[in-house]
Coordinates of C-alpha atoms in Angstrom, one line a residue:
M1 CA 125.0 -173.8 145.1
V2 CA 127.3 -170.9 146.6
I3 CA 130.7 -172.8 148.1
F4 CA 134.1 -171.7 149.9
A5 CA 136.3 -172.1 151.1
G6 CA 135.7 -173.7 154.4
F7 CA 132.1 -175.3 153.6
E8 CA 130.8 -177.8 155.3
A9 CA 130.3 -180.8 152.7
L10 CA 127.5 -182.6 153.3
D11 CA 125.3 -179.3 153.6
V12 CA 126.1 -179.2 150.4
Y13 CA 126.1 -183.2 149.3
G14 CA 122.5 -183.9 150.9
P15 CA 121.0 -181.7 149.0
V16 CA 122.3 -182.8 145.9
Q17 CA 121.6 -186.1 146.5
M18 CA 117.7 -185.0 147.0
W19 CA 118.0 -182.2 144.1
G20 CA 120.2 -184.1 141.9
R21 CA 117.6 -185.5 139.6
L22 CA 114.9 -183.0 139.9
P23 CA 112.9 -182.4 136.5
D24 CA 113.6 -179.7 135.8
H25 CA 117.5 -178.3 137.8
E26 CA 120.5 -179.0 136.9
V27 CA 123.0 -178.5 140.3
V28 CA 125.6 -176.6 139.5
M29 CA 128.5 -175.0 141.7
V30 CA 129.6 -170.9 141.9
A31 CA 132.6 -169.4 144.3
E32 CA 134.3 -166.4 143.7
D33 CA 136.1 -167.9 141.6
A34 CA 135.7 -170.6 139.2
G35 CA 137.8 -174.7 139.9
P36 CA 138.5 -176.3 143.5
V37 CA 137.5 -175.2 146.2
K38 CA 138.2 -176.5 148.9
S39 CA 135.5 -178.0 152.0
S40 CA 135.9 -177.9 155.9
Q41 CA 136.2 -181.5 154.8
G42 CA 139.2 -181.4 153.0
A43 CA 138.0 -182.9 150.1
E44 CA 137.6 -179.8 147.0
T45 CA 134.4 -179.3 145.3
V46 CA 134.7 -177.6 141.5
A47 CA 132.9 -174.3 140.8
D48 CA 131.3 -174.9 137.1
F49 CA 131.2 -169.8 137.8
S50 CA 132.7 -167.5 139.6
F51 CA 130.3 -164.4 140.7
A52 CA 131.7 -163.1 137.7
N53 CA 130.0 -165.2 135.2
A54 CA 127.3 -166.7 137.1
P55 CA 123.8 -167.1 135.7
P56 CA 120.8 -165.4 137.3
L57 CA 119.5 -168.2 139.9
D58 CA 116.1 -169.8 139.9
V59 CA 117.7 -171.2 143.4
F60 CA 120.9 -171.3 145.3
M61 CA 121.7 -172.2 148.0
V62 CA 124.6 -171.0 150.7
P63 CA 126.1 -174.4 153.4
G64 CA 127.5 -173.5 156.2
G65 CA 131.1 -174.9 158.0
I66 CA 134.1 -172.6 159.5
G67 CA 134.6 -170.9 156.3
T68 CA 130.7 -169.0 157.0
R69 CA 133.1 -166.9 159.5
R70 CA 134.9 -165.4 157.0
E71 CA 131.7 -165.0 154.4
V72 CA 130.4 -162.8 156.5
N73 CA 133.5 -160.0 156.0
N74 CA 133.9 -160.5 152.1
P75 CA 132.0 -157.7 150.5
A76 CA 132.2 -160.0 147.1
M77 CA 130.2 -163.1 148.9
L78 CA 127.1 -159.9 150.3
E79 CA 127.2 -158.3 147.0
F80 CA 126.6 -161.4 145.2
L81 CA 123.8 -162.6 146.6
R82 CA 121.8 -159.7 147.2
R83 CA 122.4 -159.9 143.3
Q84 CA 120.8 -163.3 143.1
D85 CA 118.0 -162.7 145.7
S86 CA 116.8 -160.0 143.8
S87 CA 115.8 -162.4 141.1
A88 CA 115.8 -165.2 142.7
E89 CA 112.4 -167.6 142.9
W90 CA 113.5 -169.5 146.2
T91 CA 117.2 -168.8 148.6
T92 CA 118.6 -171.5 150.7
S93 CA 120.5 -172.7 153.8
V94 CA 121.5 -175.4 155.6
C95 CA 123.8 -174.2 159.1
T96 CA 125.3 -171.6 159.2
G97 CA 124.2 -170.1 155.6
S98 CA 121.7 -168.6 156.9
A99 CA 124.4 -165.8 159.1
V100 CA 125.6 -165.2 155.7
L101 CA 122.5 -164.2 154.2
A102 CA 121.6 -162.2 157.1
K103 CA 124.8 -160.2 157.2
A104 CA 123.5 -159.9 153.6
G105 CA 120.4 -158.2 155.2
I106 CA 118.9 -160.0 152.6
L107 CA 117.1 -162.4 155.6
A108 CA 115.3 -158.9 158.2
G109 CA 113.0 -159.0 159.9
R110 CA 111.7 -162.4 158.0
R111 CA 111.8 -166.2 160.3
A112 CA 114.5 -168.2 159.9
T113 CA 117.2 -170.7 161.6
T114 CA 120.4 -171.7 162.0
N115 CA 123.2 -174.3 163.6
K116 CA 122.1 -174.4 167.0
R117 CA 126.1 -174.8 168.3
A118 CA 127.4 -171.9 166.3
W119 CA 123.7 -170.1 167.8
A120 CA 125.1 -166.6 169.2
W121 CA 127.8 -166.4 166.9
A122 CA 125.0 -166.7 163.7
T123 CA 122.0 -164.9 165.1
S124 CA 124.4 -162.5 166.4
Q125 CA 124.6 -161.1 162.5
D126 CA 121.7 -159.4 162.0
Q127 CA 119.8 -158.9 165.4
S128 CA 115.8 -157.9 162.6
V129 CA 115.9 -161.9 162.2
L130 CA 113.5 -163.3 163.6
W131 CA 115.8 -166.0 164.7
Q132 CA 113.4 -169.9 165.7
G133 CA 115.3 -171.6 167.8
R134 CA 113.0 -174.5 167.8
A135 CA 112.9 -175.7 163.9
R136 CA 115.0 -178.2 161.9
W137 CA 113.8 -175.9 159.2
V138 CA 112.0 -172.2 158.3
T139 CA 110.3 -171.5 155.5
D140 CA 109.3 -167.7 155.1
G141 CA 108.2 -166.6 151.7
K142 CA 110.6 -168.0 149.3
Y143 CA 113.3 -167.7 152.0
V144 CA 113.7 -172.0 153.2
T145 CA 116.6 -171.7 156.2
S146 CA 118.3 -175.1 157.8
S147 CA 119.0 -175.4 161.1
G148 CA 122.6 -177.5 161.4
I149 CA 124.3 -179.8 158.5
S150 CA 122.0 -182.6 158.6
A151 CA 119.3 -181.3 158.6
G152 CA 120.0 -179.5 155.3
T153 CA 118.8 -182.8 154.3
D154 CA 115.7 -183.0 155.0
M155 CA 115.3 -179.9 154.0
A156 CA 115.4 -180.5 150.5
L157 CA 113.7 -183.1 150.3
G158 CA 111.0 -180.7 152.1
F159 CA 111.5 -178.5 149.5
V160 CA 111.1 -181.2 147.2
E161 CA 107.8 -182.0 148.3
L162 CA 106.8 -177.7 148.8
L163 CA 107.9 -177.5 144.7
Y164 CA 106.2 -181.1 143.8
G165 CA 104.9 -183.1 146.7
R166 CA 105.4 -185.7 148.8
A167 CA 104.5 -188.9 147.0
L168 CA 108.7 -187.1 144.7
A169 CA 109.9 -186.1 148.4
E170 CA 109.2 -189.4 149.2
R171 CA 110.6 -191.6 146.0
I172 CA 113.4 -189.6 146.0
A173 CA 113.8 -190.3 150.3
H174 CA 113.5 -193.8 149.3
G175 CA 115.9 -194.3 146.4
A176 CA 118.4 -193.0 148.8
E177 CA 117.6 -195.1 151.8
Y178 CA 117.4 -192.2 153.7
M179 CA 115.2 -192.1 156.8
W180 CA 113.5 -188.2 155.8
N181 CA 112.7 -186.2 159.2
D182 CA 110.1 -184.5 157.7
D183 CA 108.7 -182.8 160.5
P184 CA 110.2 -179.5 160.1
N185 CA 109.3 -178.5 163.9
N186 CA 110.5 -182.0 165.2
D187 CA 114.5 -180.1 165.9
P188 CA 115.8 -182.1 168.5
F189 CA 119.0 -180.2 168.9
T190 CA 116.0 -177.2 170.4
I191 CA 117.4 -174.1 171.8
E192 CA 114.8 -172.4 173.9

């Protein structure tokens, strides 16, 4: 999880809940500087690694939140994402995290989605992205982007299904007592 001041807590912790017990993955927090990072809700999360000492990540996720408005203009963030993307097996985002990936040039020419309430701002970060207005989440190659906030939890379970199969995704959702919207095209917040 790549976090920054003003990240949306549910964007991070919905997927953490779903991915936290996968058999061969460890969830770590990465930020420009290691240590406490305050969410937009005011709760702090401790970043295990800084951009300077983070290992190559097999899967990384960029959350949304009000802090993305700053991060799209943060050269350290954009360069870190490009560097990680070059070796990652999967690059994912929740909400306006896709705007940061887009600004880094990572989503150019790919299908992606973002938060529908911040649609105009997020999609303006790179007009070459094939933005999908009707999508809870979108998978295009190794890129998985999701719509606003709670859609990240649905995407995280969809990602579990993609990697490990339907049975494990359902077991994780059930264990969390979570009503999974398992259809990436079932988006009640569609932008036409």
